[in-house]
Tab-separated table of C-alpha atoms in Angstrom:
chain	number	residue	atom	x	y	z
A	986	MET	CA	87.102	118.145	135.808
A	987	ALA	CA	86.407	121.770	136.291
A	988	LYS	CA	87.242	124.260	133.616
A	989	GLU	CA	87.369	121.662	130.533
A	990	GLU	CA	87.087	122.978	126.966
A	991	ALA	CA	86.702	120.585	124.310
A	992	ILE	CA	86.378	121.761	120.545
A	993	LEU	CA	85.831	119.346	117.718
A	994	LEU	CA	86.966	120.358	114.143
A	995	ASP	CA	84.824	118.110	111.964
A	996	PHE	CA	82.801	117.759	108.678
A	997	TRP	CA	79.290	116.579	108.775
A	998	PRO	CA	79.336	113.498	106.536
A	999	SER	CA	82.710	112.323	107.588
A	1000	MET	CA	82.107	108.768	109.136
A	1001	TYR	CA	85.665	109.099	111.053
A	1002	GLY	CA	84.106	112.641	112.667
A	1003	MET	CA	81.170	110.458	113.526
A	1004	ARG	CA	82.711	107.661	115.605
A	1005	VAL	CA	84.293	110.676	117.547
A	1006	ARG	CA	80.959	112.309	117.915
A	1007	ILE	CA	79.145	108.954	119.207
A	1008	ALA	CA	82.364	108.529	121.546
A	1009	LEU	CA	81.676	112.130	123.023
A	1010	ALA	CA	78.185	111.704	123.433
A	1011	GLU	CA	78.354	108.073	125.054
A	1012	LYS	CA	80.483	109.890	127.772
A	1013	GLY	CA	78.127	112.944	127.954
A	1014	VAL	CA	80.947	115.314	127.326
A	1015	SER	CA	79.971	118.935	126.316
A	1016	TYR	CA	81.841	120.166	123.387
A	1017	ASP	CA	82.016	122.902	120.641
A	1018	TYR	CA	81.231	121.519	117.409
A	1019	ARG	CA	82.980	123.473	114.529
A	1020	GLU	CA	82.042	122.531	110.865
A	1021	GLU	CA	85.075	122.896	108.641
A	1022	ASP	CA	84.681	123.581	104.842
A	1023	LEU	CA	87.541	121.299	103.827
A	1024	ARG	CA	88.219	123.281	100.536
A	1025	ASN	CA	88.743	126.131	102.708
A	1026	LYS	CA	90.394	124.961	105.923
A	1027	SER	CA	90.517	127.215	108.805
A	1028	GLN	CA	93.854	128.668	110.544
A	1029	LEU	CA	92.835	126.524	113.554
A	1030	LEU	CA	92.697	123.249	111.566
A	1031	LEU	CA	95.840	124.053	109.986
A	1032	GLU	CA	97.656	125.060	113.253
A	1033	MET	CA	96.386	121.996	115.421
A	1034	ASN	CA	96.784	119.354	112.734
A	1035	PRO	CA	99.959	120.750	110.538
A	1036	ILE	CA	101.062	117.316	109.262
A	1037	ASN	CA	97.754	115.836	107.737
A	1038	LYS	CA	95.549	118.734	108.016
A	1039	LYS	CA	92.410	116.414	108.189
A	1040	ILE	CA	89.401	116.534	110.080
A	1041	PRO	CA	88.427	115.114	113.026
A	1042	VAL	CA	90.823	117.191	115.446
A	1043	LEU	CA	89.980	117.100	119.191
A	1044	ILE	CA	90.986	120.201	120.880
A	1045	HIS	CA	90.951	119.328	124.547
A	1046	ASN	CA	92.172	122.328	126.859
A	1047	GLY	CA	93.923	123.730	123.970
A	1048	LYS	CA	95.971	120.666	123.102
A	1049	PRO	CA	95.111	118.895	119.755
A	1050	VAL	CA	94.654	114.953	119.371
A	1051	CYS	CA	94.286	113.768	115.560
A	1052	GLU	CA	93.291	110.961	113.907
A	1053	SER	CA	89.991	109.438	114.677
A	1054	SER	CA	90.813	106.034	116.388
A	1055	ILE	CA	93.389	107.853	118.312
A	1056	ILE	CA	91.112	110.476	119.594
A	1057	PHE	CA	88.622	107.785	120.374
A	1058	GLU	CA	90.956	105.943	122.701
A	1059	TYR	CA	91.771	109.382	124.372
A	1060	ILE	CA	88.127	110.140	124.966
A	1061	ASP	CA	87.501	106.586	126.705
A	1062	GLU	CA	90.893	107.120	128.952
A	1063	VAL	CA	90.034	110.760	129.887
A	1064	TRP	CA	86.660	110.339	130.435
A	1065	ASN	CA	86.557	107.140	132.465
A	1066	ASP	CA	83.842	107.452	134.954
A	1067	LYS	CA	81.402	106.282	132.628
A	1068	ALA	CA	80.373	104.075	129.523
A	1069	PRO	CA	83.580	102.209	128.966
A	1070	LEU	CA	84.052	101.950	125.395
A	1071	PHE	CA	86.746	99.358	125.610
A	1072	PRO	CA	87.018	95.810	127.196
A	1073	SER	CA	89.282	95.999	130.008
A	1074	ASP	CA	91.309	92.604	129.016
A	1075	PRO	CA	94.370	93.310	127.029
A	1076	TYR	CA	93.568	90.243	124.566
A	1077	ASP	CA	89.765	91.532	123.770
A	1078	LYS	CA	91.303	95.060	123.697
A	1079	ALA	CA	93.770	93.908	120.910
A	1080	ARG	CA	90.911	92.156	119.125
A	1081	ALA	CA	88.836	95.424	119.229
A	1082	ARG	CA	91.663	97.616	117.823
A	1083	PHE	CA	92.149	94.995	114.958
A	1084	TRP	CA	88.486	95.031	113.757
A	1085	VAL	CA	88.610	98.773	113.650
A	1086	ASP	CA	92.145	98.871	111.719
A	1087	PHE	CA	90.264	95.960	109.465
A	1088	ILE	CA	87.287	98.601	108.951
A	1089	ASP	CA	89.600	101.393	108.084
A	1090	LYS	CA	92.062	99.245	105.999
A	1091	LYS	CA	89.124	97.633	103.901
A	1092	ILE	CA	85.859	98.725	104.247
A	1093	TYR	CA	85.952	102.506	103.979
A	1094	PRO	CA	88.781	102.756	101.356
A	1095	ASN	CA	86.991	100.371	98.997
A	1096	GLY	CA	83.568	102.362	99.802
A	1097	ARG	CA	85.393	105.463	98.622
A	1098	ILE	CA	86.288	103.985	95.165
A	1099	LEU	CA	82.754	102.694	94.969
A	1100	LEU	CA	81.355	106.086	95.096
A	1101	TYR	CA	83.910	108.017	93.289
A	1102	LYS	CA	85.605	106.093	90.860
A	1103	PRO	CA	83.979	105.507	87.175
A	1104	LYS	CA	83.141	101.896	86.372
A	1105	GLY	CA	85.821	99.654	85.277
A	1106	GLU	CA	88.148	97.089	86.737
A	1107	GLU	CA	89.020	98.929	89.753
A	1108	HIS	CA	85.606	99.821	90.498
A	1109	GLU	CA	84.632	96.061	90.111
A	1110	ALA	CA	87.587	94.845	92.391
A	1111	ALA	CA	86.641	97.367	94.867
A	1112	LYS	CA	82.996	96.239	95.227
A	1113	LYS	CA	84.026	92.868	95.665
A	1114	GLU	CA	86.367	93.674	98.474
A	1115	PHE	CA	83.717	95.941	99.719
A	1116	ILE	CA	81.200	93.281	99.991
A	1117	ASP	CA	83.834	90.584	101.265
A	1118	SER	CA	85.035	92.589	103.927
A	1119	LEU	CA	81.388	93.416	105.222
A	1120	LYS	CA	80.614	89.578	105.231
A	1121	VAL	CA	83.860	88.958	107.300
A	1122	ILE	CA	82.844	91.473	109.790
A	1123	GLU	CA	79.414	90.276	109.771
A	1124	GLY	CA	80.822	87.003	110.789
A	1125	GLU	CA	82.727	88.472	113.709
A	1126	LEU	CA	79.517	90.090	115.213
A	1127	GLY	CA	77.916	86.334	115.159
A	1128	GLU	CA	75.117	86.219	117.406
A	1129	LYS	CA	76.133	88.995	119.864
A	1130	PRO	CA	73.920	92.377	119.813
A	1131	TYR	CA	76.903	94.562	119.674
A	1132	PHE	CA	80.463	93.930	118.755
A	1133	GLY	CA	81.313	95.021	122.255
A	1134	GLY	CA	79.146	92.259	123.532
A	1135	GLU	CA	76.132	93.276	125.733
A	1136	ASN	CA	76.984	97.164	125.025
A	1137	LEU	CA	78.160	99.427	122.257
A	1138	GLY	CA	82.017	99.308	122.185
A	1139	TYR	CA	85.061	100.609	120.043
A	1140	VAL	CA	84.131	98.503	117.121
A	1141	ASP	CA	80.302	99.399	116.928
A	1142	ALA	CA	81.096	103.065	117.198
A	1143	SER	CA	83.669	102.997	114.335
A	1144	LEU	CA	81.614	100.718	111.782
A	1145	ILE	CA	77.992	102.334	112.640
A	1146	PRO	CA	78.511	105.542	110.825
A	1147	PHE	CA	78.679	103.536	107.209
A	1148	TYR	CA	75.069	102.951	107.754
A	1149	SER	CA	74.313	106.562	106.930
A	1150	TRP	CA	76.407	105.891	103.780
A	1151	CYS	CA	74.636	102.650	102.903
A	1152	HIS	CA	71.797	104.228	100.565
A	1153	ALA	CA	74.745	106.072	98.718
A	1154	TYR	CA	76.657	102.750	98.713
A	1155	GLU	CA	73.846	100.774	97.187
A	1156	THR	CA	72.827	103.564	94.463
A	1157	PHE	CA	76.220	104.302	93.416
A	1158	GLY	CA	77.796	100.959	93.905
A	1159	GLU	CA	74.868	98.893	92.318
A	1160	LEU	CA	74.676	96.377	95.308
A	1161	SER	CA	72.166	95.363	98.082
A	1162	ILE	CA	74.030	95.576	101.549
A	1163	GLU	CA	70.795	94.094	103.271
A	1164	GLN	CA	70.701	91.292	100.873
A	1165	ASP	CA	74.388	90.422	101.359
A	1166	CYS	CA	74.544	91.169	105.007
A	1167	PRO	CA	71.485	91.073	106.731
A	1168	LYS	CA	72.801	90.496	110.216
A	1169	LEU	CA	74.963	93.514	109.770
A	1170	ILE	CA	72.012	95.470	108.598
A	1171	ALA	CA	69.878	94.342	111.629
A	1172	TRP	CA	72.796	95.256	113.848
A	1173	ALA	CA	72.718	98.705	112.620
A	1174	LYS	CA	68.954	99.287	113.007
A	1175	ARG	CA	69.575	97.792	116.492
A	1176	CYS	CA	72.084	100.911	117.292
A	1177	ILE	CA	70.094	103.629	115.923
A	1178	GLN	CA	67.056	102.264	117.855
A	1179	ASN	CA	68.628	101.632	121.271
A	1180	LYS	CA	71.603	104.160	121.270
A	1181	GLU	CA	70.869	107.826	121.378
A	1182	SER	CA	74.824	108.444	120.892
A	1183	VAL	CA	74.132	107.051	117.162
A	1184	SER	CA	70.812	108.070	116.450
A	1185	ASN	CA	71.596	111.827	117.194
A	1186	THR	CA	74.934	111.692	115.540
A	1187	LEU	CA	74.277	109.817	112.092
A	1188	PRO	CA	73.178	112.314	109.407
A	1189	ASP	CA	70.048	111.222	107.258
A	1190	SER	CA	70.988	108.898	104.501
A	1191	GLN	CA	69.270	111.370	101.715
A	1192	LYS	CA	71.150	114.035	102.850
A	1193	ILE	CA	74.425	111.751	102.408
A	1194	HIS	CA	73.158	110.647	98.940
A	1195	ASN	CA	72.731	114.057	97.668
A	1196	PHE	CA	76.370	114.978	99.150
A	1197	VAL	CA	77.729	112.011	97.528
A	1198	GLN	CA	76.045	112.901	94.134
A	1199	HIS	CA	77.296	116.657	94.328
A	1200	VAL	CA	80.997	115.559	94.918
A	1201	ARG	CA	80.440	112.945	91.797
A	1202	LYS	CA	79.559	115.909	89.467
A	1203	ILE	CA	82.693	117.908	90.835
A	1204	PHE	CA	84.746	114.947	89.972
A	1205	GLY	CA	82.997	114.399	86.794
A	1206	VAL	CA	82.216	110.652	87.666
A	1207	ASP	CA	79.191	110.391	85.781
A	1208	GLU	CA	80.386	111.639	82.470
B	192	MET	CA	103.782	85.277	133.672
B	193	ALA	CA	104.918	81.629	134.530
B	194	GLY	CA	104.188	79.019	132.241
B	195	SER	CA	102.806	81.291	129.763
B	196	GLU	CA	103.336	80.409	125.958
B	197	VAL	CA	104.340	82.858	123.612
B	198	VAL	CA	105.107	81.929	119.535
B	199	LEU	CA	106.116	84.787	117.096
B	200	LEU	CA	105.144	84.021	113.397
B	201	ASP	CA	107.601	86.149	111.476
B	202	THR	CA	109.943	86.700	108.473
B	203	TRP	CA	113.849	87.854	109.186
B	204	ILE	CA	113.117	90.727	106.892
B	205	SER	CA	109.618	92.202	108.201
B	206	LEU	CA	110.189	95.560	109.886
B	207	PHE	CA	106.681	94.696	111.400
B	208	GLY	CA	108.042	91.668	112.876
B	209	MET	CA	111.188	93.500	114.133
B	210	ARG	CA	109.073	95.807	116.210
B	211	VAL	CA	107.341	92.918	117.906
B	212	ARG	CA	110.899	91.058	118.788
B	213	ILE	CA	112.286	94.459	119.978
B	214	ALA	CA	109.042	94.708	122.273
B	215	LEU	CA	109.265	91.467	123.731
B	216	ALA	CA	113.053	91.743	124.368
B	217	GLU	CA	112.282	94.975	126.129
B	218	LYS	CA	110.094	93.302	128.456
B	219	ASP	CA	112.169	90.128	128.703
B	220	VAL	CA	109.502	87.842	127.456
B	221	HIS	CA	110.786	84.539	126.401
B	222	PHE	CA	109.220	83.498	123.105
B	223	GLU	CA	109.522	80.983	120.432
B	224	ARG	CA	110.369	82.544	117.028
B	225	ARG	CA	109.130	80.526	113.799
B	226	GLU	CA	110.359	81.953	110.351
B	227	GLU	CA	107.732	81.888	107.782
B	228	ASP	CA	108.090	81.298	104.305
B	229	LEU	CA	105.730	83.903	102.557
B	230	THR	CA	105.542	81.869	99.211
B	231	ASN	CA	104.147	78.987	101.199
B	232	LYS	CA	102.414	79.990	104.299
B	233	SER	CA	102.194	77.490	107.116
B	234	SER	CA	98.927	76.263	108.066
B	235	LEU	CA	99.307	77.722	111.835
B	236	LEU	CA	99.675	81.540	109.996
B	237	LEU	CA	96.703	80.784	107.943
B	238	GLN	CA	94.722	79.532	110.847
B	239	MET	CA	95.750	82.648	113.163
B	240	ASN	CA	95.711	85.089	110.846
B	241	PRO	CA	92.761	84.041	108.251
B	242	VAL	CA	91.720	87.671	107.723
B	243	HIS	CA	95.253	88.993	106.410
B	244	LYS	CA	97.394	85.958	106.243
B	245	LYS	CA	100.455	88.234	107.084
B	246	VAL	CA	103.297	88.323	109.838
B	247	PRO	CA	104.110	89.153	112.338
B	248	VAL	CA	101.356	87.219	114.609
B	249	LEU	CA	102.172	86.743	118.191
B	250	ILE	CA	100.431	83.625	119.773
B	251	HIS	CA	100.060	84.044	123.439
B	252	ASP	CA	98.687	80.730	125.269
B	253	GLY	CA	97.105	79.843	121.520
B	254	LYS	CA	95.320	83.105	121.391
B	255	PRO	CA	96.439	85.094	118.300
B	256	ILE	CA	97.284	88.988	118.015
B	257	CYS	CA	97.969	90.606	114.747
B	258	GLU	CA	99.252	93.823	113.278
B	259	SER	CA	102.528	94.903	114.878
B	260	ASN	CA	101.547	98.220	116.433
B	261	ILE	CA	98.522	96.505	118.337
B	262	ILE	CA	100.988	93.625	119.181
B	263	VAL	CA	103.483	95.950	120.736
B	264	GLN	CA	100.421	97.569	122.552
B	265	TYR	CA	99.389	94.218	123.564
B	266	ILE	CA	102.654	93.250	124.936
B	267	ASP	CA	103.141	96.664	127.134
B	268	GLU	CA	99.560	95.971	128.414
B	269	THR	CA	100.092	92.170	129.237
B	270	TRP	CA	103.643	92.422	130.637
B	271	GLN	CA	102.898	95.873	132.427
B	272	ASN	CA	104.839	94.982	135.480
B	273	ASN	CA	107.988	94.043	133.323
B	274	SER	CA	109.722	97.569	132.898
B	275	PRO	CA	110.211	99.553	130.969
B	276	PRO	CA	106.699	100.821	129.978
B	277	LEU	CA	106.682	101.180	126.383
B	278	LEU	CA	103.734	103.932	126.207
B	279	PRO	CA	103.423	106.793	128.290
B	280	SER	CA	100.625	106.614	131.101
B	281	ASP	CA	99.449	110.067	130.540
B	282	PRO	CA	96.474	110.033	127.960
B	283	TYR	CA	97.580	112.926	125.735
B	284	LEU	CA	101.133	111.873	125.675
B	285	LYS	CA	99.926	108.302	124.755
B	286	ALA	CA	97.835	109.863	121.920
B	287	GLN	CA	100.751	111.539	120.665
B	288	ALA	CA	102.924	108.324	120.686
B	289	ARG	CA	99.983	106.640	118.813
B	290	PHE	CA	99.943	109.376	116.017
B	291	TRP	CA	103.832	109.379	115.769
B	292	ALA	CA	103.668	105.651	115.135
B	293	ASP	CA	100.720	105.907	112.980
B	294	PHE	CA	102.818	108.656	110.966
B	295	ILE	CA	105.783	106.283	110.546
B	296	ASP	CA	103.795	103.834	109.017
B	297	LYS	CA	101.520	105.888	106.452
B	298	LYS	CA	104.229	108.420	105.571
B	299	ILE	CA	107.667	107.163	106.021
B	300	TYR	CA	107.462	103.427	105.622
B	301	ASP	CA	105.166	103.738	102.538
B	302	ALA	CA	107.472	106.344	101.042
B	303	GLY	CA	110.357	104.573	101.991
B	304	THR	CA	109.494	101.396	100.260
B	305	ARG	CA	108.278	103.256	96.987
B	306	ILE	CA	111.875	104.178	96.778
B	307	TRP	CA	113.189	100.823	95.874
B	308	ARG	CA	109.918	99.439	94.567
B	309	ARG	CA	109.366	102.068	92.045
B	310	LYS	CA	111.414	103.497	89.160
B	311	GLY	CA	111.545	106.889	87.094
B	312	GLU	CA	109.213	109.880	87.935
B	313	GLU	CA	107.488	107.606	90.515
B	314	GLN	CA	110.724	106.963	92.303
B	315	GLU	CA	111.869	110.495	92.573
B	316	ILE	CA	108.389	111.493	94.034
B	317	ALA	CA	108.891	108.784	96.922
B	318	LYS	CA	112.496	110.294	97.456
B	319	LYS	CA	111.128	113.861	97.706
B	320	GLU	CA	108.226	112.668	99.932
B	321	PHE	CA	110.549	110.307	102.130
B	322	MET	CA	112.855	113.275	102.889
B	323	ASP	CA	110.088	115.617	103.662
B	324	TRP	CA	108.608	113.174	106.312
B	325	MET	CA	112.142	112.350	107.849
B	326	LYS	CA	112.450	116.024	108.334
B	327	VAL	CA	109.193	116.040	110.166
B	328	LEU	CA	110.321	113.307	112.259
B	329	GLU	CA	113.654	114.850	112.848
B	330	GLY	CA	111.803	117.962	113.901
B	331	GLN	CA	109.769	115.871	116.441
B	332	LEU	CA	113.075	114.293	117.939
B	333	GLY	CA	114.364	117.849	118.305
B	334	GLU	CA	117.311	117.443	121.049
B	335	ASN	CA	115.870	114.588	122.898
B	336	SER	CA	117.401	111.226	123.113
B	337	TYR	CA	114.248	109.463	122.020
B	338	LEU	CA	111.198	110.275	119.859
B	339	MET	CA	108.946	110.668	122.922
B	340	GLY	CA	111.548	112.546	125.138
B	341	LYS	CA	113.981	110.997	127.706
B	342	SER	CA	112.985	107.375	127.291
B	343	PHE	CA	113.110	104.618	124.373
B	344	GLY	CA	109.441	103.550	123.795
B	345	TYR	CA	106.511	102.700	121.557
B	346	VAL	CA	107.788	105.349	119.062
B	347	ASP	CA	111.410	104.375	118.918
B	348	ILE	CA	110.024	100.670	118.502
B	349	ALA	CA	107.778	101.679	115.503
B	350	MET	CA	110.731	103.392	113.530
B	351	VAL	CA	114.050	101.661	114.510
B	352	PRO	CA	113.683	98.514	112.324
B	353	PHE	CA	113.861	101.002	109.384
B	354	TYR	CA	117.314	101.931	110.285
B	355	CYS	CA	118.487	98.438	108.617
B	356	TRP	CA	117.056	99.643	105.280
B	357	PHE	CA	119.106	102.954	105.158
B	358	TYR	CA	121.827	101.579	103.542
B	359	ALA	CA	119.803	99.990	100.729
B	360	LEU	CA	117.750	103.283	100.302
B	361	GLU	CA	120.929	105.399	100.192
B	362	LYS	CA	122.583	102.894	97.158
B	363	ILE	CA	119.267	102.198	95.201
B	364	GLY	CA	117.846	105.805	95.704
B	365	ASN	CA	121.109	107.715	95.429
B	366	ILE	CA	120.445	109.683	98.648
B	367	SER	CA	122.450	110.376	101.977
B	368	ILE	CA	120.286	109.974	105.041
B	369	GLU	CA	123.197	110.514	107.210
B	370	LYS	CA	124.148	113.893	105.580
B	371	GLU	CA	120.415	114.959	105.679
B	372	PHE	CA	119.437	113.525	109.015
B	373	PRO	CA	122.157	113.381	111.224
B	374	LYS	CA	120.316	113.577	114.375
B	375	LEU	CA	118.025	110.774	113.110
B	376	VAL	CA	120.953	108.700	112.594
B	377	ALA	CA	122.197	109.409	115.941
B	378	TRP	CA	119.128	108.547	117.389
B	379	ALA	CA	119.259	105.273	115.512
B	380	LYS	CA	122.808	104.517	116.826
B	381	ARG	CA	121.701	105.283	120.253
B	382	CYS	CA	119.139	102.778	119.684
B	383	MET	CA	121.291	100.112	118.654
B	384	GLU	CA	123.323	100.137	121.945
B	385	ARG	CA	120.160	98.421	123.474
B	386	GLU	CA	120.555	94.649	123.048
B	387	SER	CA	116.810	94.390	122.240
B	388	VAL	CA	117.547	96.549	118.987
B	389	SER	CA	121.114	95.142	118.090
B	390	LYS	CA	120.113	91.650	118.352
B	391	THR	CA	117.162	91.968	116.302
B	392	LEU	CA	117.997	94.126	113.141
B	393	PRO	CA	119.777	92.326	110.282
B	394	ASP	CA	122.948	93.252	108.780
B	395	PRO	CA	122.157	96.240	106.365
B	396	HIS	CA	124.382	94.629	103.792
B	397	LYS	CA	121.896	91.440	103.538
B	398	VAL	CA	118.870	93.844	103.430
B	399	TYR	CA	120.474	95.355	100.701
B	400	GLU	CA	121.024	92.159	98.848
B	401	TYR	CA	117.326	91.190	99.497
B	402	ALA	CA	116.309	94.583	97.943
B	403	LEU	CA	118.383	93.788	94.922
B	404	GLU	CA	117.009	90.459	94.530
B	405	LEU	CA	113.453	91.355	94.988
B	406	MET	CA	113.896	94.406	92.161
B	407	LYS	CA	115.266	91.719	89.900
B	408	LYS	CA	112.166	89.750	90.231
B	409	ILE	CA	109.771	92.839	90.011
B	410	GLY	CA	111.846	93.838	86.853
């Protein structure tokens, strides 16, 4: 594919951005990474994603693709010469899509409440749903090395970014993910160890922890 | 696909179920539809969708597929030899189609539902948001016959079930959808010329009665 230009508009702690970065790395795509300041969004971001004004946005040969899971499928379809990230069977593909939808509806939103809302009923409810959801997806992993089977796939890449946020979840959520979901943590460590696309993408846990602490101060959560 | 068994767990009012029924009809797939009572869910539903316990669920040869947009894509990929293709084959256009279906769920259905489920200021906010997002969608339609251009497909299927709610929203929200969005209403009527759509969507008056009953219960 001659004269390819790929730009990724992103924000370093974003778990949605991380999933796209992992996909690009798995496929060996060269791209221009551009860090966005979400309090001062670039003209390019507002032009390329006028409806949602959110990251990540992949701009491929000048054309924008928005929403991380949509970008992910796009990447798999365009760079289809290596590292297939989806199963080929329509049923297995539907199941992979189902679990990423579950991650995006149940795990990440409850995680946000855990980190950024004060203690109380909403926080307690979110904490319960967060842990319950992690247990459900741990059940789906079963004894497989990856959600994708023998190799990292769509579900693995979509969920693994949460691992860089675990330290923050455990501190501010007052829970122990390793204790409640040991198989899931073992899977996460396996991804980091075996997949360069993951270890090169996930930021350091302490950096995320400090970022969350900073945002909590801005929101006045600890007061 | 000879000898294949297709069962759909559904409710008559579910917009998400309607999407699946339209897709199956477009592909001329024979299926058995089972009406669920959501106040007394069948053990089959609980077995087939233990995570969310929601409709619709498509059960194909005993295996469940859940979440309406995921089911529609599954239908398109499984019965790919049955015309018409519901999603474009070009990856960029496919990504655009997926974007618009996601937009319809997160923005239009969300705001539209709040128009009849909320009161007072919350309802006013929902009305404004709904109008704003419908304007965006009408912009996407432009002068085309369908939401992704010349052919009826995935995005039309995602949106058209909502047409049966327009009458209820107009009465409850005191808005005029036809006046504000004539192109979108023309698009909806064009879709209704397809049997897959006209045989699937319930009577708007029945939908309005249903909304009034639920509003009474919610209080």
